[in-house]
Every structure is written in C-alpha cells, then in structure tokens.
GROMACS .gro file of C-alpha atoms in nm:
model
  417
    1UNK     CA    1   0.000   0.000   0.000
    2UNK     CA    2   0.139   0.340  -0.099
    3UNK     CA    3   0.014   0.679   0.010
    4UNK     CA    4   0.034   0.999  -0.191
    5UNK     CA    5   0.013   1.337  -0.028
    6UNK     CA    6  -0.164   1.667  -0.083
    7UNK     CA    7   0.094   1.880   0.095
    8UNK     CA    8  -0.010   2.214   0.243
    9UNK     CA    9   0.254   2.456   0.368
   10UNK     CA   10   0.126   2.701   0.630
   11UNK     CA   11  -0.129   2.659   0.908
   12UNK     CA   12  -0.295   2.998   0.928
   13UNK     CA   13  -0.627   3.095   0.767
   14UNK     CA   14  -0.540   2.978   0.416
   15UNK     CA   15  -0.362   2.655   0.506
   16UNK     CA   16  -0.617   2.533   0.759
   17UNK     CA   17  -0.902   2.611   0.519
   18UNK     CA   18  -0.730   2.432   0.230
   19UNK     CA   19  -0.673   2.126   0.447
   20UNK     CA   20  -1.041   2.102   0.540
   21UNK     CA   21  -1.145   2.146   0.178
   22UNK     CA   22  -0.907   1.874   0.061
   23UNK     CA   23  -1.026   1.628   0.324
   24UNK     CA   24  -1.394   1.691   0.257
   25UNK     CA   25  -1.411   1.753  -0.117
   26UNK     CA   26  -1.097   1.618  -0.285
   27UNK     CA   27  -0.988   1.290  -0.130
   28UNK     CA   28  -1.344   1.144  -0.125
   29UNK     CA   29  -1.380   1.217  -0.499
   30UNK     CA   30  -1.050   1.076  -0.621
   31UNK     CA   31  -1.075   0.758  -0.831
   32UNK     CA   32  -1.006   0.442  -0.632
   33UNK     CA   33  -0.677   0.270  -0.710
   34UNK     CA   34  -0.562  -0.067  -0.587
   35UNK     CA   35  -0.279  -0.030  -0.340
   36UNK     CA   36  -0.289   0.350  -0.327
   37UNK     CA   37  -0.440   0.597  -0.083
   38UNK     CA   38  -0.419   0.974  -0.038
   39UNK     CA   39  -0.373   1.194   0.265
   40UNK     CA   40  -0.340   1.560   0.357
   41UNK     CA   41  -0.023   1.674   0.533
   42UNK     CA   42  -0.019   2.019   0.690
   43UNK     CA   43   0.316   2.180   0.777
   44UNK     CA   44   0.331   2.472   1.021
   45UNK     CA   45   0.602   2.612   1.252
   46UNK     CA   46   0.369   2.590   1.553
   47UNK     CA   47   0.122   2.331   1.674
   48UNK     CA   48  -0.105   2.626   1.754
   49UNK     CA   49  -0.302   2.851   1.524
   50UNK     CA   50  -0.224   3.213   1.615
   51UNK     CA   51  -0.532   3.434   1.590
   52UNK     CA   52  -0.322   3.722   1.459
   53UNK     CA   53  -0.627   3.941   1.404
   54UNK     CA   54  -0.613   4.009   1.780
   55UNK     CA   55  -0.240   4.092   1.782
   56UNK     CA   56  -0.291   4.466   1.850
   57UNK     CA   57  -0.488   4.395   2.168
   58UNK     CA   58  -0.248   4.126   2.288
   59UNK     CA   59   0.029   4.383   2.241
   60UNK     CA   60  -0.152   4.619   2.477
   61UNK     CA   61  -0.226   4.366   2.751
   62UNK     CA   62  -0.242   3.992   2.803
   63UNK     CA   63  -0.510   4.068   3.061
   64UNK     CA   64  -0.731   4.226   2.796
   65UNK     CA   65  -0.650   3.941   2.553
   66UNK     CA   66  -0.506   3.631   2.726
   67UNK     CA   67  -0.266   3.409   2.535
   68UNK     CA   68  -0.492   3.106   2.572
   69UNK     CA   69  -0.753   3.285   2.362
   70UNK     CA   70  -0.527   3.359   2.067
   71UNK     CA   71  -0.320   3.039   2.056
   72UNK     CA   72  -0.550   2.755   1.952
   73UNK     CA   73  -0.434   2.393   1.896
   74UNK     CA   74  -0.467   2.287   1.533
   75UNK     CA   75  -0.477   1.907   1.534
   76UNK     CA   76  -0.795   1.851   1.742
   77UNK     CA   77  -0.998   2.022   1.471
   78UNK     CA   78  -0.903   1.749   1.223
   79UNK     CA   79  -1.001   1.456   1.444
   80UNK     CA   80  -1.284   1.373   1.203
   81UNK     CA   81  -1.022   1.273   0.944
   82UNK     CA   82  -0.746   1.135   1.166
   83UNK     CA   83  -0.665   0.848   0.926
   84UNK     CA   84  -0.616   1.085   0.634
   85UNK     CA   85  -0.457   1.384   0.806
   86UNK     CA   86  -0.098   1.435   0.917
   87UNK     CA   87   0.041   1.736   1.098
   88UNK     CA   88   0.410   1.822   1.082
   89UNK     CA   89   0.551   2.090   1.308
   90UNK     CA   90   0.824   2.253   1.106
   91UNK     CA   91   0.928   2.511   0.849
   92UNK     CA   92   0.976   2.445   0.479
   93UNK     CA   93   1.334   2.524   0.376
   94UNK     CA   94   1.342   2.418   0.010
   95UNK     CA   95   1.138   2.268  -0.273
   96UNK     CA   96   1.262   2.022  -0.536
   97UNK     CA   97   1.017   2.060  -0.827
   98UNK     CA   98   1.166   1.767  -1.020
   99UNK     CA   99   1.140   1.516  -0.735
  100UNK     CA  100   0.821   1.686  -0.609
  101UNK     CA  101   0.952   1.704  -0.255
  102UNK     CA  102   0.975   1.968   0.017
  103UNK     CA  103   1.249   1.976   0.279
  104UNK     CA  104   1.113   2.064   0.623
  105UNK     CA  105   1.312   2.163   0.930
  106UNK     CA  106   1.138   2.012   1.234
  107UNK     CA  107   1.229   2.035   1.604
  108UNK     CA  108   1.384   1.687   1.576
  109UNK     CA  109   1.574   1.747   1.253
  110UNK     CA  110   1.534   1.772   0.878
  111UNK     CA  111   1.288   1.559   0.684
  112UNK     CA  112   1.171   1.534   0.325
  113UNK     CA  113   0.801   1.518   0.233
  114UNK     CA  114   0.688   1.406  -0.113
  115UNK     CA  115   0.377   1.553  -0.272
  116UNK     CA  116   0.133   1.467  -0.547
  117UNK     CA  117  -0.001   1.823  -0.520
  118UNK     CA  118   0.138   2.120  -0.332
  119UNK     CA  119  -0.053   2.413  -0.180
  120UNK     CA  120   0.155   2.713  -0.075
  121UNK     CA  121  -0.016   2.901   0.208
  122UNK     CA  122   0.285   3.031   0.399
  123UNK     CA  123   0.147   3.383   0.422
  124UNK     CA  124   0.347   3.690   0.513
  125UNK     CA  125   0.560   3.815   0.800
  126UNK     CA  126   0.533   4.160   0.951
  127UNK     CA  127   0.848   4.354   1.047
  128UNK     CA  128   0.732   4.344   1.408
  129UNK     CA  129   0.715   3.984   1.533
  130UNK     CA  130   0.397   4.058   1.729
  131UNK     CA  131   0.151   4.034   1.441
  132UNK     CA  132   0.240   3.715   1.255
  133UNK     CA  133   0.376   3.378   1.361
  134UNK     CA  134   0.688   3.226   1.211
  135UNK     CA  135   0.789   3.040   1.526
  136UNK     CA  136   0.615   2.830   1.788
  137UNK     CA  137   0.384   2.955   2.063
  138UNK     CA  138   0.653   2.972   2.331
  139UNK     CA  139   0.877   3.196   2.121
  140UNK     CA  140   0.595   3.434   2.031
  141UNK     CA  141   0.475   3.452   2.392
  142UNK     CA  142   0.830   3.546   2.491
  143UNK     CA  143   0.817   3.833   2.240
  144UNK     CA  144   0.496   3.960   2.398
  145UNK     CA  145   0.637   3.926   2.750
  146UNK     CA  146   0.942   4.133   2.656
  147UNK     CA  147   0.724   4.395   2.487
  148UNK     CA  148   0.491   4.422   2.788
  149UNK     CA  149   0.785   4.483   3.025
  150UNK     CA  150   0.902   4.775   2.812
  151UNK     CA  151   0.547   4.905   2.765
  152UNK     CA  152   0.493   4.933   3.141
  153UNK     CA  153   0.731   5.230   3.163
  154UNK     CA  154   0.701   5.371   2.812
  155UNK     CA  155   0.649   5.746   2.778
  156UNK     CA  156   0.689   5.772   2.401
  157UNK     CA  157   0.575   5.524   2.135
  158UNK     CA  158   0.619   5.563   1.761
  159UNK     CA  159   0.433   5.337   1.517
  160UNK     CA  160   0.545   5.336   1.156
  161UNK     CA  161   0.265   5.252   0.912
  162UNK     CA  162  -0.099   5.359   0.912
  163UNK     CA  163  -0.267   5.054   0.767
  164UNK     CA  164  -0.510   4.855   0.982
  165UNK     CA  165  -0.240   4.697   1.200
  166UNK     CA  166  -0.080   5.032   1.275
  167UNK     CA  167  -0.411   5.208   1.342
  168UNK     CA  168  -0.546   4.928   1.561
  169UNK     CA  169  -0.223   4.906   1.758
  170UNK     CA  170  -0.214   5.284   1.811
  171UNK     CA  171  -0.570   5.273   1.938
  172UNK     CA  172  -0.512   4.980   2.172
  173UNK     CA  173  -0.190   5.121   2.319
  174UNK     CA  174  -0.332   5.473   2.343
  175UNK     CA  175  -0.635   5.358   2.539
  176UNK     CA  176  -0.442   5.112   2.757
  177UNK     CA  177  -0.183   5.372   2.860
  178UNK     CA  178  -0.385   5.693   2.855
  179UNK     CA  179  -0.736   5.570   2.932
  180UNK     CA  180  -1.064   5.656   2.766
  181UNK     CA  181  -1.146   6.026   2.731
  182UNK     CA  182  -1.436   6.178   2.917
  183UNK     CA  183  -1.767   6.206   2.739
  184UNK     CA  184  -1.712   6.572   2.643
  185UNK     CA  185  -1.333   6.554   2.621
  186UNK     CA  186  -1.135   6.560   2.296
  187UNK     CA  187  -0.838   6.383   2.454
  188UNK     CA  188  -0.704   6.223   2.773
  189UNK     CA  189  -0.664   6.462   3.069
  190UNK     CA  190  -0.336   6.318   3.197
  191UNK     CA  191  -0.180   6.105   2.923
  192UNK     CA  192   0.086   5.863   3.043
  193UNK     CA  193   0.248   5.823   2.702
  194UNK     CA  194   0.279   6.012   2.377
  195UNK     CA  195   0.181   5.785   2.088
  196UNK     CA  196   0.274   5.893   1.736
  197UNK     CA  197   0.146   5.719   1.424
  198UNK     CA  198   0.342   5.780   1.103
  199UNK     CA  199   0.149   5.762   0.773
  200UNK     CA  200   0.341   5.762   0.445
  201UNK     CA  201   0.029   5.882   0.262
  202UNK     CA  202  -0.208   6.174   0.302
  203UNK     CA  203  -0.456   5.952   0.485
  204UNK     CA  204  -0.466   5.638   0.695
  205UNK     CA  205  -0.625   5.305   0.598
  206UNK     CA  206  -0.564   5.307   0.219
  207UNK     CA  207  -0.855   5.075   0.135
  208UNK     CA  208  -1.111   5.301   0.303
  209UNK     CA  209  -1.244   5.638   0.186
  210UNK     CA  210  -1.097   5.960   0.324
  211UNK     CA  211  -1.399   6.049   0.538
  212UNK     CA  212  -1.361   5.720   0.727
  213UNK     CA  213  -0.990   5.785   0.772
  214UNK     CA  214  -1.067   6.129   0.919
  215UNK     CA  215  -1.313   5.969   1.158
  216UNK     CA  216  -1.041   5.727   1.268
  217UNK     CA  217  -0.799   6.016   1.326
  218UNK     CA  218  -1.049   6.188   1.556
  219UNK     CA  219  -1.092   5.867   1.758
  220UNK     CA  220  -0.716   5.821   1.786
  221UNK     CA  221  -0.666   6.181   1.898
  222UNK     CA  222  -0.912   6.122   2.181
  223UNK     CA  223  -0.681   5.843   2.302
  224UNK     CA  224  -0.368   6.059   2.293
  225UNK     CA  225  -0.245   5.948   1.949
  226UNK     CA  226  -0.096   6.204   1.712
  227UNK     CA  227  -0.096   6.120   1.339
  228UNK     CA  228   0.180   6.250   1.110
  229UNK     CA  229   0.091   6.238   0.738
  230UNK     CA  230   0.293   6.226   0.416
  231UNK     CA  231   0.599   6.111   0.605
  232UNK     CA  232   0.806   5.794   0.595
  233UNK     CA  233   1.026   5.630   0.854
  234UNK     CA  234   1.378   5.635   0.711
  235UNK     CA  235   1.562   5.455   0.991
  236UNK     CA  236   1.491   5.331   1.342
  237UNK     CA  237   1.816   5.294   1.534
  238UNK     CA  238   1.870   5.199   1.899
  239UNK     CA  239   2.027   5.508   2.052
  240UNK     CA  240   2.196   5.337   2.345
  241UNK     CA  241   2.044   5.588   2.588
  242UNK     CA  242   1.800   5.420   2.821
  243UNK     CA  243   1.694   5.171   2.557
  244UNK     CA  244   1.543   5.438   2.334
  245UNK     CA  245   1.517   5.420   1.955
  246UNK     CA  246   1.599   5.716   1.732
  247UNK     CA  247   1.332   5.723   1.460
  248UNK     CA  248   1.443   5.934   1.165
  249UNK     CA  249   1.160   6.065   0.947
  250UNK     CA  250   1.156   6.179   0.587
  251UNK     CA  251   1.049   6.530   0.698
  252UNK     CA  252   1.387   6.573   0.866
  253UNK     CA  253   1.260   6.518   1.219
  254UNK     CA  254   1.402   6.256   1.454
  255UNK     CA  255   1.183   6.115   1.732
  256UNK     CA  256   1.325   5.948   2.043
  257UNK     CA  257   1.097   5.657   2.126
  258UNK     CA  258   1.089   5.422   2.420
  259UNK     CA  259   0.914   5.183   2.182
  260UNK     CA  260   0.918   5.177   1.803
  261UNK     CA  261   0.675   4.943   1.625
  262UNK     CA  262   0.728   4.880   1.256
  263UNK     CA  263   0.385   4.826   1.098
  264UNK     CA  264   0.488   4.941   0.751
  265UNK     CA  265   0.381   4.630   0.568
  266UNK     CA  266   0.427   4.257   0.529
  267UNK     CA  267   0.688   4.043   0.354
  268UNK     CA  268   0.588   3.718   0.181
  269UNK     CA  269   0.728   3.398   0.332
  270UNK     CA  270   0.879   3.265   0.011
  271UNK     CA  271   1.255   3.242   0.070
  272UNK     CA  272   1.243   2.861   0.043
  273UNK     CA  273   1.086   2.857  -0.304
  274UNK     CA  274   1.257   2.846  -0.644
  275UNK     CA  275   1.330   3.202  -0.754
  276UNK     CA  276   1.152   3.156  -1.087
  277UNK     CA  277   0.828   3.087  -0.899
  278UNK     CA  278   0.830   3.444  -0.761
  279UNK     CA  279   0.736   3.785  -0.898
  280UNK     CA  280   0.919   4.115  -0.848
  281UNK     CA  281   0.758   4.157  -0.503
  282UNK     CA  282   0.879   3.810  -0.400
  283UNK     CA  283   0.523   3.683  -0.394
  284UNK     CA  284   0.439   3.353  -0.561
  285UNK     CA  285   0.346   3.428  -0.921
  286UNK     CA  286   0.018   3.256  -0.998
  287UNK     CA  287  -0.230   3.250  -1.282
  288UNK     CA  288  -0.477   3.510  -1.144
  289UNK     CA  289  -0.775   3.310  -1.264
  290UNK     CA  290  -0.684   2.952  -1.170
  291UNK     CA  291  -0.436   3.017  -0.884
  292UNK     CA  292  -0.195   2.763  -1.030
  293UNK     CA  293   0.178   2.823  -1.030
  294UNK     CA  294   0.274   2.803  -1.398
  295UNK     CA  295   0.651   2.841  -1.369
  296UNK     CA  296   0.866   2.574  -1.536
  297UNK     CA  297   0.874   2.257  -1.330
  298UNK     CA  298   0.582   2.350  -1.109
  299UNK     CA  299   0.361   2.042  -1.134
  300UNK     CA  300   0.026   2.064  -0.954
  301UNK     CA  301   0.128   2.361  -0.738
  302UNK     CA  302  -0.134   2.610  -0.611
  303UNK     CA  303  -0.146   2.917  -0.390
  304UNK     CA  304  -0.394   3.055  -0.138
  305UNK     CA  305  -0.369   3.352   0.096
  306UNK     CA  306  -0.152   3.660   0.115
  307UNK     CA  307   0.161   3.488  -0.019
  308UNK     CA  308   0.021   3.487  -0.374
  309UNK     CA  309   0.039   3.753  -0.645
  310UNK     CA  310  -0.337   3.735  -0.699
  311UNK     CA  311  -0.451   3.916  -0.385
  312UNK     CA  312  -0.418   4.260  -0.228
  313UNK     CA  313  -0.409   4.090   0.111
  314UNK     CA  314  -0.652   4.018   0.391
  315UNK     CA  315  -0.901   3.739   0.434
  316UNK     CA  316  -1.206   3.894   0.273
  317UNK     CA  317  -1.178   3.698  -0.052
  318UNK     CA  318  -1.018   3.384   0.093
  319UNK     CA  319  -1.327   3.159   0.058
  320UNK     CA  320  -1.344   3.214  -0.319
  321UNK     CA  321  -0.968   3.165  -0.349
  322UNK     CA  322  -0.985   2.838  -0.154
  323UNK     CA  323  -1.272   2.714  -0.369
  324UNK     CA  324  -1.088   2.804  -0.688
  325UNK     CA  325  -0.744   2.666  -0.605
  326UNK     CA  326  -0.871   2.346  -0.447
  327UNK     CA  327  -1.128   2.274  -0.716
  328UNK     CA  328  -0.857   2.308  -0.980
  329UNK     CA  329  -0.623   2.091  -0.773
  330UNK     CA  330  -0.888   1.819  -0.767
  331UNK     CA  331  -0.947   1.851  -1.142
  332UNK     CA  332  -0.575   1.821  -1.213
  333UNK     CA  333  -0.521   1.533  -0.973
  334UNK     CA  334  -0.808   1.333  -1.119
  335UNK     CA  335  -0.669   1.392  -1.469
  336UNK     CA  336  -0.329   1.273  -1.349
  337UNK     CA  337  -0.475   0.957  -1.195
  338UNK     CA  338  -0.700   0.868  -1.489
  339UNK     CA  339  -0.462   0.993  -1.761
  340UNK     CA  340  -0.756   1.171  -1.920
  341UNK     CA  341  -0.801   1.534  -2.022
  342UNK     CA  342  -0.879   1.758  -1.722
  343UNK     CA  343  -1.222   1.906  -1.670
  344UNK     CA  344  -1.300   2.278  -1.690
  345UNK     CA  345  -1.120   2.522  -1.462
  346UNK     CA  346  -1.286   2.719  -1.189
  347UNK     CA  347  -1.196   3.090  -1.199
  348UNK     CA  348  -1.110   3.321  -0.913
  349UNK     CA  349  -1.261   3.668  -0.885
  350UNK     CA  350  -1.095   3.909  -0.645
  351UNK     CA  351  -1.322   4.090  -0.403
  352UNK     CA  352  -1.213   4.451  -0.439
  353UNK     CA  353  -1.506   4.609  -0.259
  354UNK     CA  354  -1.434   4.863   0.012
  355UNK     CA  355  -1.423   4.625   0.307
  356UNK     CA  356  -1.218   4.674   0.621
  357UNK     CA  357  -1.312   4.673   0.988
  358UNK     CA  358  -1.079   4.858   1.223
  359UNK     CA  359  -1.138   4.876   1.600
  360UNK     CA  360  -0.989   5.181   1.773
  361UNK     CA  361  -0.962   5.094   2.139
  362UNK     CA  362  -1.206   4.866   2.315
  363UNK     CA  363  -1.530   5.049   2.238
  364UNK     CA  364  -1.503   5.234   1.907
  365UNK     CA  365  -1.390   5.181   1.551
  366UNK     CA  366  -1.436   5.259   1.184
  367UNK     CA  367  -1.491   5.053   0.875
  368UNK     CA  368  -1.689   4.955   0.571
  369UNK     CA  369  -1.822   4.629   0.435
  370UNK     CA  370  -1.893   4.572   0.066
  371UNK     CA  371  -1.882   4.946   0.004
  372UNK     CA  372  -2.108   5.047   0.292
  373UNK     CA  373  -1.968   5.257   0.576
  374UNK     CA  374  -2.030   5.106   0.920
  375UNK     CA  375  -2.123   5.292   1.238
  376UNK     CA  376  -1.879   5.268   1.527
  377UNK     CA  377  -2.111   5.054   1.737
  378UNK     CA  378  -2.133   4.796   1.458
  379UNK     CA  379  -1.754   4.784   1.426
  380UNK     CA  380  -1.739   4.718   1.800
  381UNK     CA  381  -2.004   4.447   1.777
  382UNK     CA  382  -1.846   4.273   1.479
  383UNK     CA  383  -1.482   4.296   1.576
  384UNK     CA  384  -1.382   4.539   1.849
  385UNK     CA  385  -1.546   4.344   2.130
  386UNK     CA  386  -1.308   4.047   2.105
  387UNK     CA  387  -1.143   4.067   1.762
  388UNK     CA  388  -1.387   3.810   1.628
  389UNK     CA  389  -1.270   3.530   1.854
  390UNK     CA  390  -1.621   3.439   1.962
  391UNK     CA  391  -1.766   3.479   1.614
  392UNK     CA  392  -1.509   3.311   1.392
  393UNK     CA  393  -1.214   3.146   1.565
  394UNK     CA  394  -1.361   2.800   1.616
  395UNK     CA  395  -1.550   2.817   1.287
  396UNK     CA  396  -1.225   2.894   1.106
  397UNK     CA  397  -1.039   2.609   1.272
  398UNK     CA  398  -1.329   2.371   1.208
  399UNK     CA  399  -1.345   2.475   0.842
  400UNK     CA  400  -1.714   2.555   0.870
  401UNK     CA  401  -1.710   2.758   0.547
  402UNK     CA  402  -1.604   2.446   0.358
  403UNK     CA  403  -1.839   2.177   0.483
  404UNK     CA  404  -2.030   2.216   0.158
  405UNK     CA  405  -1.903   2.307  -0.185
  406UNK     CA  406  -2.014   2.619  -0.361
  407UNK     CA  407  -1.947   2.990  -0.385
  408UNK     CA  408  -1.925   3.141  -0.042
  409UNK     CA  409  -2.035   3.488   0.051
  410UNK     CA  410  -1.751   3.704   0.186
  411UNK     CA  411  -1.724   3.716   0.563
  412UNK     CA  412  -1.630   4.038   0.746
  413UNK     CA  413  -1.269   3.938   0.801
  414UNK     CA  414  -1.076   4.208   0.616
  415UNK     CA  415  -0.862   4.365   0.882
  416UNK     CA  416  -0.523   4.320   1.033
  417UNK     CA  417  -0.354   4.046   0.841
   0.00000   0.00000   0.00000
C-alpha cells in the first residue's frame, strides 16, 4: 500500500481552510486505485493557530486578551479525518520541483516530504514579530512578555505605518496607557504616554475612503495618538540611551521613542521557493484566474492567501480563493490519476469592494463592508469586542465555510492580516 500526499505549507487561515477542503471535497472524490491511498499533510512552525487578528490587543495587555484565547491547537480540529490527516511541526526550507519534494526543518531534525499536489499558504511576515507567527507559541509569547515589560514604563511610542495593523495598535496602546477620554473631552486629561502614528500617505487606511480615515484620526486623537501624514520612517536605530530608539523621518525630524513598532507592511514567506516561482515583489506568481503556479517545473502547485500575487491581502476573498485553487487541484489530480483530459477550470474573482473593519480601542472603531460605511457601534459588535474570537475562531479552525461546496459569501474578516 502506498500513500500519496496533498501537501499544504502554512497553518494559518489559508492553510487550515485548504486542508479542510481537501479532506472533505478532494480525497473522497479521487478515483479508487488498488494499493494507493491519499492523505493531507499540513506543515506549520507551531502546533497552535495564532489568531493574529487580535495581535494589536495582545500587544496592549495579556489581561485584555489572554494568550490562551489567541493560541489555539490545530490538530484537534481534524479529528474527524485522523486516518487521512498528518500534521508536521516545522518550516519548509526548500522545494525540489523535479522530485516533487519539500524539505522541512522540524524540532527533531530535517525531513523530506513528497507531494502529489502542493498548496503554498505560507502567508506573510510583519516587520514586528507581534503580528504574525513564524515560530512556535513559546517563542511568540516570549516576544509579547518582553514587549509588555518595556510598555509598562514607556512614555513615548512611535508606530510606523498607518494601515489597519498600525491604526489598531495605536488605538489599543493609546487607550491602555492613557485611558478613555471623558464624554465631552477631545483627549485624555493626563496622558501617560505620547503615541505617534506615522502615515506615508495623506490619509490612513488606504482601502477606506478619506472620510472614514478622518473619523479614525479623531478617535485616535481622543486616546492621545498624534498622526503625522505624508511622512516615511527612514531609519529606526537603537540610541543606546535608556533603551530608546531614534526614529528618523523623511520630513527631517528625529523622534526618540521608548518603543518603536514597525507596521509598515508585510513580507511574503517565500525564501524557500525556487526564484523563478516568484514575482518582483517576491510573492508567488500565480495565474490570477486559476491560482496555479505556472513556472517551469511547477507540477500541480497552487497558492492561497496573502503569499500569492493574486490578492491585495486580507481574508475577505479567501473563501473564493480556496474554492478556486482546491477545485482546480482536484481537477488536475483526477486527470493525473485517470490519464484523461482535465475538466474545466474554476476561476477566481478578487473581491475589491471597500471592506475593512478597524477597532480603535475597546469600544469604538471605523470601517466599511462591501462598500457600505459602518457605524462605530457595529464595528465594535463585529470585531472590536473580542477581535472576532467568539464569532469566527472555532468556525475557522473547524473549516465551517467548507463543509459544503459552492461559492461562499464574503465574511467580514478584512482587517489586520
């Protein structure tokens, strides 16, 4: 008896979703072959799924957002398919397209995993280690512990980048350190820390309209956050004086910060892949309709999530991407098994509607969904209350969106990450 593998690299939103889809809608539909079975193998650096959406609140306080709420074990959610599912804790270090193998560095050493089909869902890494996971739970918790010790005595905080992660983090830290303003107050009476948010553009939150960005600025100001526009962070250098960082700005100013948080963007986790599989941004170059990798030597290789060239980032269009990539994987695998012409492709359509939900502190926020601006109370109800942990965390890990095939309606997930 031989077993062939649908190998999925990455255990965040895209990888976990792809694994559930493969177990429910691919393996059961593959033609039966004497002496051959198929399984799904998921590779991830941690045994826990990090709910990175909540990273900004964890950064403010583990009391407000305990670790046990944001680190969720992966394997128990695949118990329904235990005979067809394997989990490997490790990090992919190289791919051999000819042999169709991936080398994985695990805690116990290096191993090689063969694949009949490969799904790349390794996502992106943020410059600050607080908002994505490339290590195990213990290492990321240690990062938070170190950050919280510094935060306790911080008087000046500079955040570079005014996308959703930067704005949410500024709001969480501003409220945690400076408190909520009074009902008729435009700002905190006795702020403990000066929080400065640096925006490279003329407005924050690029996906959202300017009026929503202005509303966010007003909310941030009430929490003691000052926003600097049309300015870039040039360098952030430890000054050696009391642990401060000298943050040099493109406007010629230098800010001395007790804490500097780089939220300027994300870098795709693709260093292990063949260079000719990547585009100029180092994302995986995919056919934007089929989500296949079409580089030479890439046999039955697909991409889901932020690591691919097809998406502007975020989870808002992930269900359609999962359905597209995995349906085409199944079509190609069946054609390979039967040696017959493949069936028709399914095509991906990016969701480019104005959709982003951004909490600002624990009780307010701004956002839009499918082009409709949302009131602050709705942003709080949808996300700001607990960063969607109660609404979506278990459903995501259980793969609830993928219990049935079809086109899924977008869920309000577009936010940090």
